[in-house]
CSV table of C-alpha atoms and ligand atoms in Angstrom, one decimal:
chain,number,residue,atom,x,y,z
A,1,MET,CA,-15.0,15.5,6.6
A,2,HIS,CA,-15.0,11.7,7.0
A,3,ASN,CA,-14.8,9.7,10.3
A,4,PHE,CA,-11.4,8.4,10.9
A,5,GLU,CA,-9.1,6.3,13.2
A,6,TYR,CA,-5.5,7.4,13.9
A,7,TYR,CA,-3.4,4.9,15.4
A,8,THR,CA,0.4,5.3,15.7
A,9,PRO,CA,1.8,3.0,18.4
A,10,THR,CA,5.4,3.4,17.3
A,11,LYS,CA,7.9,5.0,19.7
A,12,VAL,CA,10.2,7.3,17.8
A,13,VAL,CA,13.7,8.1,18.9
A,14,PHE,CA,15.0,10.8,16.6
A,15,GLY,CA,18.4,12.6,16.2
A,16,LYS,CA,22.1,12.3,16.2
A,17,ASN,CA,23.6,9.0,17.7
A,18,THR,CA,20.3,7.6,18.5
A,19,GLU,CA,21.2,4.2,17.1
A,20,ALA,CA,23.5,3.8,20.4
A,21,GLU,CA,20.2,3.4,22.2
A,22,THR,CA,19.0,0.3,20.2
A,23,GLY,CA,20.1,-2.2,22.8
A,24,LYS,CA,17.9,-0.5,25.4
A,25,LEU,CA,14.9,-0.1,23.3
A,26,VAL,CA,15.3,-3.9,22.3
A,27,LYS,CA,15.6,-4.7,26.1
A,28,GLU,CA,12.4,-2.9,26.9
A,29,GLN,CA,10.6,-5.3,24.6
A,30,ASN,CA,11.4,-8.4,27.0
A,31,CYS,CA,12.4,-10.7,24.3
A,32,ARG,CA,14.4,-14.0,24.3
A,33,LYS,CA,16.3,-13.8,21.0
A,34,VAL,CA,16.4,-11.2,18.3
A,35,LEU,CA,16.8,-11.5,14.4
A,36,VAL,CA,19.0,-8.7,13.1
A,37,HIS,CA,17.7,-8.2,9.5
A,38,TYR,CA,19.5,-6.0,7.0
A,39,GLY,CA,20.2,-5.3,3.2
A,40,SER,CA,22.8,-5.9,0.7
A,41,GLY,CA,25.9,-4.3,2.4
A,42,SER,CA,25.4,-0.7,3.1
A,43,VAL,CA,25.0,-1.1,6.8
A,44,VAL,CA,28.2,-3.4,6.9
A,45,ARG,CA,30.2,-0.9,4.8
A,46,SER,CA,29.0,2.2,7.0
A,47,GLY,CA,29.9,0.3,10.2
A,48,LEU,CA,26.3,0.7,11.4
A,49,LEU,CA,25.7,-3.0,11.9
A,50,ASP,CA,28.8,-3.3,14.1
A,51,ARG,CA,27.5,-0.3,16.2
A,52,ILE,CA,24.1,-1.9,16.6
A,53,CYS,CA,25.6,-5.4,17.5
A,54,ARG,CA,27.8,-3.7,20.1
A,55,SER,CA,24.5,-2.0,21.6
A,56,LEU,CA,22.8,-5.3,21.8
A,57,ASN,CA,25.8,-7.0,23.3
A,58,ALA,CA,26.1,-4.1,26.0
A,59,GLU,CA,22.6,-5.1,27.3
A,60,GLY,CA,23.3,-9.0,27.1
A,61,ILE,CA,20.8,-9.5,24.2
A,62,GLN,CA,21.2,-12.7,22.2
A,63,TYR,CA,20.7,-12.3,18.6
A,64,VAL,CA,21.3,-14.0,15.2
A,65,SER,CA,21.7,-12.1,11.9
A,66,LEU,CA,20.2,-12.4,8.4
A,67,GLY,CA,21.3,-10.0,5.6
A,68,GLY,CA,20.8,-9.9,1.8
A,69,VAL,CA,17.4,-8.2,1.5
A,70,VAL,CA,17.3,-6.6,-1.9
A,71,PRO,CA,15.3,-3.5,-2.9
A,72,ASN,CA,11.8,-4.9,-4.0
A,73,PRO,CA,12.3,-7.5,-1.4
A,74,ARG,CA,11.8,-11.2,-2.3
A,75,LEU,CA,9.5,-13.7,-0.9
A,76,SER,CA,12.5,-16.4,-0.9
A,77,LYS,CA,14.4,-14.1,1.7
A,78,VAL,CA,11.2,-14.0,3.7
A,79,ARG,CA,11.0,-17.8,3.8
A,80,GLU,CA,14.7,-18.0,4.6
A,81,GLY,CA,14.1,-15.6,7.7
A,82,ILE,CA,11.0,-17.6,8.8
A,83,LEU,CA,13.0,-20.9,8.9
A,84,LEU,CA,15.8,-19.3,10.6
A,85,CYS,CA,13.7,-17.6,13.2
A,86,ARG,CA,11.8,-21.0,13.9
A,87,GLN,CA,15.3,-22.9,14.3
A,88,GLU,CA,16.6,-20.2,16.7
A,89,GLY,CA,13.6,-19.5,18.7
A,90,VAL,CA,13.6,-15.7,17.6
A,91,ASP,CA,10.8,-13.6,19.2
A,92,PHE,CA,11.8,-10.2,18.0
A,93,ILE,CA,13.0,-8.8,14.7
A,94,LEU,CA,15.2,-5.8,14.3
A,95,ALA,CA,15.3,-4.2,10.9
A,96,VAL,CA,18.3,-2.2,10.2
A,97,GLY,CA,17.9,-0.5,6.8
A,98,GLY,CA,15.2,0.9,4.5
A,99,GLY,CA,11.6,0.0,3.6
A,100,SER,CA,12.7,-3.2,1.9
A,101,VAL,CA,14.3,-4.4,5.1
A,102,ILE,CA,11.5,-3.4,7.3
A,103,ASP,CA,9.0,-4.9,4.8
A,104,SER,CA,10.9,-8.1,4.9
A,105,ALA,CA,11.0,-8.2,8.5
A,106,LYS,CA,7.1,-7.7,8.9
A,107,ALA,CA,6.5,-10.5,6.3
A,108,ILE,CA,8.7,-12.8,8.4
A,109,GLY,CA,6.8,-11.7,11.6
A,110,TYR,CA,3.6,-12.6,9.9
A,111,GLY,CA,5.1,-16.0,8.8
A,112,ILE,CA,6.2,-16.8,12.4
A,113,ALA,CA,3.0,-15.7,14.2
A,114,ASN,CA,0.5,-17.3,11.9
A,115,GLU,CA,0.2,-20.9,10.5
A,116,GLY,CA,0.2,-21.7,6.8
A,117,ASP,CA,1.9,-20.1,3.9
A,118,VAL,CA,2.9,-16.2,4.5
A,119,TRP,CA,2.1,-15.5,0.8
A,120,ASP,CA,-1.6,-16.1,1.3
A,121,PHE,CA,-1.7,-12.8,3.1
A,122,TYR,CA,-0.2,-10.8,0.1
A,123,ALA,CA,-2.4,-12.9,-2.1
A,124,ARG,CA,-5.4,-11.8,-0.2
A,125,LYS,CA,-6.5,-15.3,0.4
A,126,ARG,CA,-6.3,-14.9,4.3
A,127,THR,CA,-6.0,-12.3,7.0
A,128,ALA,CA,-3.2,-12.4,9.6
A,129,TYR,CA,-4.2,-12.4,13.2
A,130,ALA,CA,-0.8,-11.5,14.6
A,131,CYS,CA,2.8,-10.4,13.7
A,132,LEU,CA,6.0,-10.9,15.7
A,133,PRO,CA,7.0,-7.5,17.3
A,134,ILE,CA,9.5,-5.5,15.2
A,135,GLY,CA,11.8,-2.5,15.7
A,136,ALA,CA,13.5,-0.5,13.0
A,137,VAL,CA,16.7,1.5,12.6
A,138,LEU,CA,16.0,3.4,9.5
A,139,THR,CA,18.9,4.2,7.0
A,140,ILE,CA,16.8,5.8,4.2
A,141,ALA,CA,13.9,8.3,4.4
A,142,ALA,CA,11.5,7.0,1.8
A,143,ALA,CA,8.9,4.2,2.3
A,144,GLY,CA,7.6,5.3,5.6
A,145,SER,CA,7.4,1.6,6.5
A,146,GLU,CA,8.9,2.6,10.0
A,147,MET,CA,5.5,3.9,11.1
A,148,SER,CA,3.1,2.5,8.4
A,149,ASN,CA,0.9,-0.6,8.7
A,150,SER,CA,2.1,-2.1,5.3
A,151,SER,CA,4.6,-4.2,3.7
A,152,VAL,CA,5.1,-5.1,0.1
A,153,ILE,CA,6.9,-8.2,-1.0
A,154,THR,CA,7.8,-9.6,-4.5
A,155,ASN,CA,7.1,-13.1,-5.2
A,156,GLU,CA,9.7,-14.3,-7.7
A,157,GLU,CA,7.2,-16.8,-9.1
A,158,GLY,CA,5.8,-14.5,-11.7
A,159,PHE,CA,7.4,-11.4,-10.2
A,160,ILE,CA,4.3,-10.4,-8.6
A,161,LYS,CA,4.6,-7.5,-6.2
A,162,ARG,CA,1.9,-7.3,-3.5
A,163,GLY,CA,1.2,-5.3,-0.3
A,164,TYR,CA,-0.4,-6.4,2.8
A,165,SER,CA,-1.6,-3.9,5.6
A,166,SER,CA,-2.4,-4.6,9.2
A,167,ASN,CA,-1.8,-2.7,12.6
A,168,TYR,CA,-0.2,-5.9,13.9
A,169,SER,CA,2.9,-5.1,11.8
A,170,ARG,CA,3.4,-1.5,13.0
A,171,CYS,CA,6.9,-1.1,14.5
A,172,ARG,CA,7.4,-1.0,18.2
A,173,PHE,CA,10.1,1.4,17.9
A,174,ALA,CA,11.7,3.4,15.2
A,175,VAL,CA,15.3,4.8,15.5
A,176,LEU,CA,15.6,7.9,13.1
A,177,ASN,CA,19.1,9.4,13.0
A,178,PRO,CA,19.2,11.5,9.9
A,179,GLU,CA,23.2,11.3,9.6
A,180,LEU,CA,22.7,7.7,8.8
A,181,THR,CA,21.4,8.7,5.4
A,182,TYR,CA,24.4,10.8,4.6
A,183,THR,CA,25.8,8.0,2.6
A,184,LEU,CA,22.9,7.4,0.2
A,185,PRO,CA,23.5,8.0,-3.6
A,186,ASP,CA,21.7,11.0,-4.8
A,187,TYR,CA,19.4,9.0,-6.9
A,188,GLN,CA,18.1,7.1,-3.8
A,189,THR,CA,17.7,10.3,-1.9
A,190,GLN,CA,15.6,11.8,-4.5
A,191,SER,CA,13.5,8.7,-5.2
A,192,GLY,CA,12.9,8.6,-1.6
A,193,CYS,CA,11.7,12.3,-1.5
A,194,VAL,CA,9.3,11.4,-4.4
A,195,ASP,CA,8.0,8.6,-2.5
A,196,ILE,CA,7.4,10.6,0.7
A,197,MET,CA,5.6,13.3,-1.2
A,198,MET,CA,3.5,10.6,-3.1
A,199,HIS,CA,2.3,9.0,0.2
A,200,THR,CA,0.7,12.5,1.1
A,201,MET,CA,-0.4,13.3,-2.6
A,202,GLU,CA,-2.3,10.0,-2.7
A,203,ARG,CA,-4.2,11.2,0.3
A,204,TYR,CA,-4.5,14.9,-0.7
A,205,LEU,CA,-5.9,14.5,-4.2
A,206,ASN,CA,-9.5,13.3,-3.4
A,207,HIS,CA,-13.2,14.3,-4.1
A,208,GLY,CA,-13.0,17.3,-1.6
A,209,THR,CA,-13.6,15.2,1.5
A,210,ASN,CA,-10.8,16.9,3.3
A,211,MET,CA,-10.0,18.7,6.6
A,212,GLU,CA,-8.4,22.1,6.6
A,213,ILE,CA,-6.0,21.0,9.3
A,214,THR,CA,-5.0,17.9,7.4
A,215,ASP,CA,-4.6,20.0,4.2
A,216,GLY,CA,-2.3,22.5,6.0
A,217,ILE,CA,-0.1,19.6,7.5
A,218,SER,CA,0.0,18.0,3.9
A,219,GLU,CA,1.0,21.2,2.1
A,220,ALA,CA,3.7,22.1,4.5
A,221,LEU,CA,5.1,18.7,4.4
A,222,LEU,CA,5.1,18.8,0.5
A,223,ARG,CA,6.7,22.2,0.5
A,224,THR,CA,9.2,21.2,3.0
A,225,VAL,CA,10.4,18.0,1.2
A,226,MET,CA,10.6,19.8,-2.1
A,227,LYS,CA,12.9,22.5,-0.5
A,228,SER,CA,15.0,19.8,1.4
A,229,ALA,CA,15.4,17.7,-1.9
A,230,ARG,CA,17.0,20.7,-3.8
A,231,LEU,CA,19.2,21.4,-0.8
A,232,LEU,CA,20.4,17.8,-0.6
A,233,ARG,CA,21.3,17.7,-4.3
A,234,GLU,CA,23.8,20.6,-3.6
A,235,ASN,CA,24.9,19.2,-0.2
A,236,PRO,CA,24.1,15.5,0.9
A,237,LYS,CA,25.4,16.2,4.4
A,238,ASN,CA,22.9,19.1,5.1
A,239,TYR,CA,21.7,17.7,8.5
A,240,GLU,CA,18.7,20.0,8.7
A,241,ALA,CA,17.5,19.0,5.4
A,242,ARG,CA,18.2,15.3,6.1
A,243,ALA,CA,16.3,15.8,9.4
A,244,GLU,CA,13.2,17.3,7.6
A,245,VAL,CA,13.0,14.5,5.0
A,246,MET,CA,13.4,11.9,7.6
A,247,TRP,CA,10.6,13.1,9.7
A,248,ALA,CA,8.5,13.7,6.7
A,249,SER,CA,9.0,10.2,5.7
A,250,SER,CA,7.4,8.8,8.9
A,251,LEU,CA,4.6,11.5,9.0
A,252,SER,CA,3.6,11.1,5.4
A,253,HIS,CA,2.8,7.4,5.8
A,254,ASN,CA,1.6,7.0,9.4
A,255,GLY,CA,-1.9,8.1,8.6
A,256,LEU,CA,-1.5,11.8,9.8
A,257,THR,CA,-2.1,13.3,6.2
A,258,GLY,CA,-5.0,11.1,5.6
A,259,CYS,CA,-7.2,12.1,8.7
A,260,GLY,CA,-10.5,13.1,7.6
A,261,THR,CA,-10.0,12.4,3.9
A,262,ASP,CA,-11.5,9.5,1.8
A,263,GLY,CA,-8.6,7.2,2.6
A,264,GLY,CA,-6.5,8.0,-0.5
A,265,ASP,CA,-6.3,7.1,-4.2
A,266,TRP,CA,-3.3,4.7,-4.3
A,267,ALA,CA,-3.7,4.2,-8.2
A,268,SER,CA,-0.1,5.6,-8.7
A,269,HIS,CA,1.2,3.0,-6.3
A,270,GLN,CA,-0.5,0.1,-7.6
A,271,LEU,CA,0.6,1.0,-11.2
A,272,GLU,CA,4.1,1.4,-9.9
A,273,HIS,CA,4.3,-1.8,-7.9
A,274,GLU,CA,3.7,-3.7,-11.2
A,275,LEU,CA,6.7,-1.8,-12.7
A,276,GLY,CA,8.7,-2.7,-9.5
A,277,GLY,CA,7.8,-6.4,-9.9
A,278,MET,CA,8.4,-6.6,-13.6
A,279,PHE,CA,11.5,-4.2,-14.2
A,280,ASP,CA,12.9,-3.9,-10.6
A,281,VAL,CA,13.0,-0.2,-10.6
A,282,ALA,CA,13.4,2.2,-7.4
A,283,HIS,CA,9.9,2.7,-6.2
A,284,GLY,CA,10.1,6.5,-5.9
A,285,ALA,CA,11.6,6.9,-9.4
A,286,GLY,CA,8.9,4.7,-10.8
A,287,LEU,CA,6.1,6.7,-9.1
A,288,ALA,CA,7.6,9.9,-10.7
A,289,ALA,CA,7.7,8.2,-14.1
A,290,VAL,CA,3.9,7.2,-13.9
A,291,TRP,CA,2.5,10.1,-11.9
A,292,GLY,CA,2.2,12.8,-14.7
A,293,SER,CA,0.4,10.2,-17.0
A,294,TRP,CA,-2.0,9.2,-14.3
A,295,ALA,CA,-2.7,12.8,-13.2
A,296,ARG,CA,-3.5,13.9,-16.7
A,297,TYR,CA,-5.8,11.1,-17.1
A,298,VAL,CA,-7.8,11.8,-14.0
A,299,TYR,CA,-7.6,15.5,-12.9
A,300,LYS,CA,-10.9,16.5,-14.4
A,301,GLU,CA,-12.6,14.3,-11.8
A,302,CYS,CA,-11.5,16.7,-9.0
A,303,PRO,CA,-9.9,19.7,-10.7
A,304,ASP,CA,-10.3,21.8,-7.5
A,305,ARG,CA,-8.0,19.7,-5.5
A,306,PHE,CA,-5.4,19.5,-8.3
A,307,ALA,CA,-5.7,23.3,-8.5
A,308,LYS,CA,-5.3,23.6,-4.8
A,309,LEU,CA,-2.0,21.6,-5.0
A,310,ALA,CA,-0.8,23.8,-7.8
A,311,VAL,CA,-1.3,27.0,-5.9
A,312,LYS,CA,-0.4,26.1,-2.3
A,313,VAL,CA,2.5,23.8,-3.0
A,314,LEU,CA,3.8,24.4,-6.3
A,315,MET,CA,3.3,28.2,-6.2
A,316,VAL,CA,1.5,28.4,-9.5
A,317,GLN,CA,-0.4,31.6,-10.2
A,318,GLU,CA,-4.1,30.9,-10.7
A,319,LYS,CA,-5.0,30.7,-14.5
A,320,GLY,CA,-8.2,31.5,-16.1
A,321,SER,CA,-10.1,28.3,-15.1
A,322,VAL,CA,-9.7,25.9,-12.5
A,323,GLU,CA,-8.8,23.1,-15.0
A,324,GLU,CA,-6.1,25.4,-16.4
A,325,THR,CA,-4.7,25.9,-13.0
A,326,ALA,CA,-4.8,22.2,-12.2
A,327,LEU,CA,-2.9,21.3,-15.5
A,328,ALA,CA,-0.2,24.0,-14.9
A,329,GLY,CA,0.2,22.3,-11.4
A,330,ILE,CA,0.8,18.9,-13.0
A,331,GLU,CA,3.4,20.5,-15.4
A,332,ALA,CA,5.0,22.2,-12.5
A,333,MET,CA,5.3,18.9,-10.5
A,334,GLU,CA,6.9,17.3,-13.4
A,335,ASP,CA,9.3,20.2,-13.7
A,336,PHE,CA,10.3,19.7,-10.1
A,337,TYR,CA,10.8,15.9,-10.6
A,338,ARG,CA,13.2,16.7,-13.5
A,339,SER,CA,14.9,19.3,-11.4
A,340,ILE,CA,15.9,16.7,-8.8
A,341,GLY,CA,17.0,14.0,-11.5
A,342,MET,CA,13.8,12.0,-11.4
A,343,PRO,CA,12.2,10.6,-14.5
A,344,THR,CA,8.7,11.8,-15.8
A,345,THR,CA,8.4,9.1,-18.4
A,346,LEU,CA,9.1,5.4,-18.4
A,347,ARG,CA,11.8,5.9,-21.0
A,348,GLU,CA,13.5,8.1,-18.5
A,349,LEU,CA,13.1,5.5,-15.9
A,350,GLY,CA,15.2,3.3,-18.2
A,351,VAL,CA,12.0,1.0,-19.1
A,352,GLU,CA,10.8,0.6,-22.6
A,353,PRO,CA,7.9,-2.0,-22.3
A,354,THR,CA,6.5,-3.5,-25.5
A,355,ASP,CA,2.8,-3.5,-26.1
A,356,GLU,CA,2.5,-7.0,-24.8
A,357,GLN,CA,4.2,-6.1,-21.6
A,358,ILE,CA,1.9,-3.1,-21.2
A,359,LEU,CA,-1.0,-5.4,-21.4
A,360,GLU,CA,0.6,-7.9,-18.9
A,361,LEU,CA,1.2,-4.9,-16.4
A,362,ALA,CA,-2.4,-3.9,-16.6
A,363,ASP,CA,-3.6,-7.4,-16.4
A,364,LYS,CA,-1.5,-7.9,-13.2
A,365,CYS,CA,-2.5,-4.7,-11.8
A,366,SER,CA,-6.2,-5.5,-12.2
A,367,PHE,CA,-5.7,-9.0,-10.7
A,368,GLY,CA,-6.6,-10.5,-14.1
A,369,ASN,CA,-9.3,-8.0,-14.6
A,370,THR,CA,-11.2,-8.7,-11.3
A,371,ARG,CA,-10.7,-5.3,-9.7
A,372,THR,CA,-10.5,-1.5,-10.3
A,373,ILE,CA,-7.9,0.8,-8.5
A,374,GLY,CA,-8.2,4.4,-7.5
A,375,ILE,CA,-10.8,6.6,-6.0
A,376,VAL,CA,-10.2,9.8,-7.9
A,377,LYS,CA,-11.3,8.0,-10.9
A,378,LYS,CA,-11.9,4.1,-10.7
A,379,LEU,CA,-9.5,2.8,-13.2
A,380,SER,CA,-10.3,-0.4,-15.2
A,381,ARG,CA,-7.6,-2.7,-16.7
A,382,GLU,CA,-8.0,-0.8,-20.1
A,383,ASP,CA,-7.5,2.7,-18.2
A,384,MET,CA,-4.4,1.1,-16.6
A,385,ALA,CA,-3.1,0.2,-20.0
A,386,ARG,CA,-3.8,3.5,-21.4
A,387,ILE,CA,-2.0,5.2,-18.5
A,388,TYR,CA,1.0,2.9,-18.9
A,389,ARG,CA,1.1,3.7,-22.7
A,390,ASN,CA,0.7,7.5,-22.1
A,391,ALA,CA,3.7,7.4,-19.7
A,392,LYS,CA,6.0,5.7,-22.3
A,393,GLY,CA,7.4,9.1,-23.5
B,401,NZQ,O1,20.5,-2.9,0.8
B,401,NZQ,P1,21.4,-1.9,1.1
B,401,NZQ,O2,22.9,-2.3,0.8
B,401,NZQ,O3,21.2,-1.4,2.3
B,401,NZQ,O4,21.2,-0.8,0.0
B,401,NZQ,C1,20.1,-0.1,-0.2
B,401,NZQ,C2,19.3,-0.2,-1.2
B,401,NZQ,O5,20.1,-0.5,-2.4
B,401,NZQ,C3,20.3,1.4,-0.1
B,401,NZQ,N1,20.6,2.2,1.1
B,401,NZQ,C4,19.7,2.2,2.2
B,401,NZQ,N2,20.2,3.0,3.1
B,401,NZQ,C5,21.5,3.4,2.5
B,401,NZQ,C6,21.6,2.8,1.4
B,401,NZQ,N3,22.8,3.1,0.6
B,401,NZQ,C7,23.7,3.9,1.3
B,401,NZQ,N4,23.5,4.3,2.6
B,401,NZQ,C8,22.4,4.3,3.2
B,401,NZQ,N5,22.1,4.8,4.4
B,401,NZQ,O6,19.3,2.0,-0.8
B,401,NZQ,C9,18.6,1.1,-1.6
B,401,NZQ,C10,17.1,1.1,-1.5
B,401,NZQ,O7,16.7,0.6,-0.3
B,401,NZQ,P2,15.3,0.3,0.0
B,401,NZQ,O8,15.1,-0.1,1.4
B,401,NZQ,O9,14.8,-0.7,-1.1
B,401,NZQ,O10,14.6,1.7,-0.2
B,401,NZQ,P3,13.1,2.2,0.2
B,401,NZQ,O11,13.2,2.6,1.6
B,401,NZQ,O12,12.8,3.3,-0.8
B,401,NZQ,O13,12.1,0.9,0.2
B,401,NZQ,C11,11.5,0.6,-1.1
B,401,NZQ,C12,10.7,-0.6,-0.9
B,401,NZQ,O14,9.5,-0.1,0.1
B,401,NZQ,C13,8.2,-0.3,-0.5
B,401,NZQ,C14,8.5,-0.1,-2.0
B,401,NZQ,O15,7.5,-0.7,-2.9
B,401,NZQ,C15,9.8,-0.9,-2.1
B,401,NZQ,O16,9.8,-2.4,-2.3
B,401,NZQ,N6,7.2,0.5,0.0
B,401,NZQ,C16,6.7,0.1,1.3
B,401,NZQ,C17,5.9,0.9,2.0
B,401,NZQ,C18,5.5,0.5,3.4
B,401,NZQ,N7,5.8,-0.6,3.9
B,401,NZQ,O17,4.6,1.1,4.0
B,401,NZQ,C19,5.2,1.9,1.2
B,401,NZQ,C20,5.8,2.4,0.2
B,401,NZQ,O18,4.8,3.0,-0.6
B,401,NZQ,C21,6.5,1.3,-0.7
B,401,NZQ,O19,5.6,0.8,-1.5
B,402,ZN,ZN1,5.4,4.6,-1.8
């Protein structure tokens, strides 16, 4: 068991109608002016944005709005937000939306609170020493950004998608009303479920440096998300299933399922981020498409952990050897992805990269052959290219 720090400063307000409390939650932050940040229109169509604005008005809070954040959020929108916040004297950002909106809010927060170009942090040239305070009203259970320390931004110059993590960006509060996710298309719901599962699986599949209590939490979380994902295919308005998935979204990426482990592998995430940058795919679907190829490439490095996942989560009967059980688990996970309409190959994802594009993906993912990714197995640029190739389908 490794030493660990567990830091979750985000106040969670969970349940039906909780968005009505947003004005009060913002008021507690003692700010002068708020940026209300949102996406491409779902919160306008659902009436949520109106309700949030009414709640802010009721508390006499001044605000300006900026919509237009797209999935795989763009640096240009972040820069627009930074300019607007400076002009308007904004000192608090309220993100109303999913991971993309929250991540854009975090990046704007870094841009305001630190001097220089905000992309430097994502390009790993500098470290941020502050971030504007942020609150979130979540509309899709997926990325876990509402409680995580990360944000992921795509720079349109070269379409490079990069993450940056620091505790400064953790949300002050997160409003989690599962009913707000009823309007999601099934593809987004299921893509979100894959992402949630992957945040725990990235931490669970390790070199045996685990804690029993963390394993138990992780296994229960994974089983619950799988069950709920299936229920939501049948009935997208199943409140209990929406609630389980929403809480899992936050717990899966706030550090809880990594306590005592070696910090997580994250290779599947790094591989997917390049797909998101180049082909603009939904993050969870991209993870599903690449995971099987990654798993088959590395499982022999820690077959016990893959076998444990197979038995405890996927209900696979133990086979003659640990490796056989591990392989059966990988197949069972892919069967599950298919059962919820998620891709298990790049072709099914709708992406058919040429050999040249695969080399470009691997080159970007390895930062021009200057880094390896992954802990289960350290992956070189050549390994990455092989995994992308094997994932083509
Ligand atoms: O923009 P709108 O119109 O709101 O539409 C969104 C978007 O098209 C739609 N949507 C959201 N809530 C809805 C809704 N449609 C109908 N009803 C609702 N209630 O769903 C689409 C996807 O939204 P997005 O915010 O992009 O989804 P998600 O939460 O999956 O975020 C994905 C982004 O988060 C990053 C991903 O890489 C990706 O860029 N990640 C962020 C992490 C973090 N900050 O900790 C960790 C993750 O691993 C991930 O990398
Ligand atoms: Zn993710």
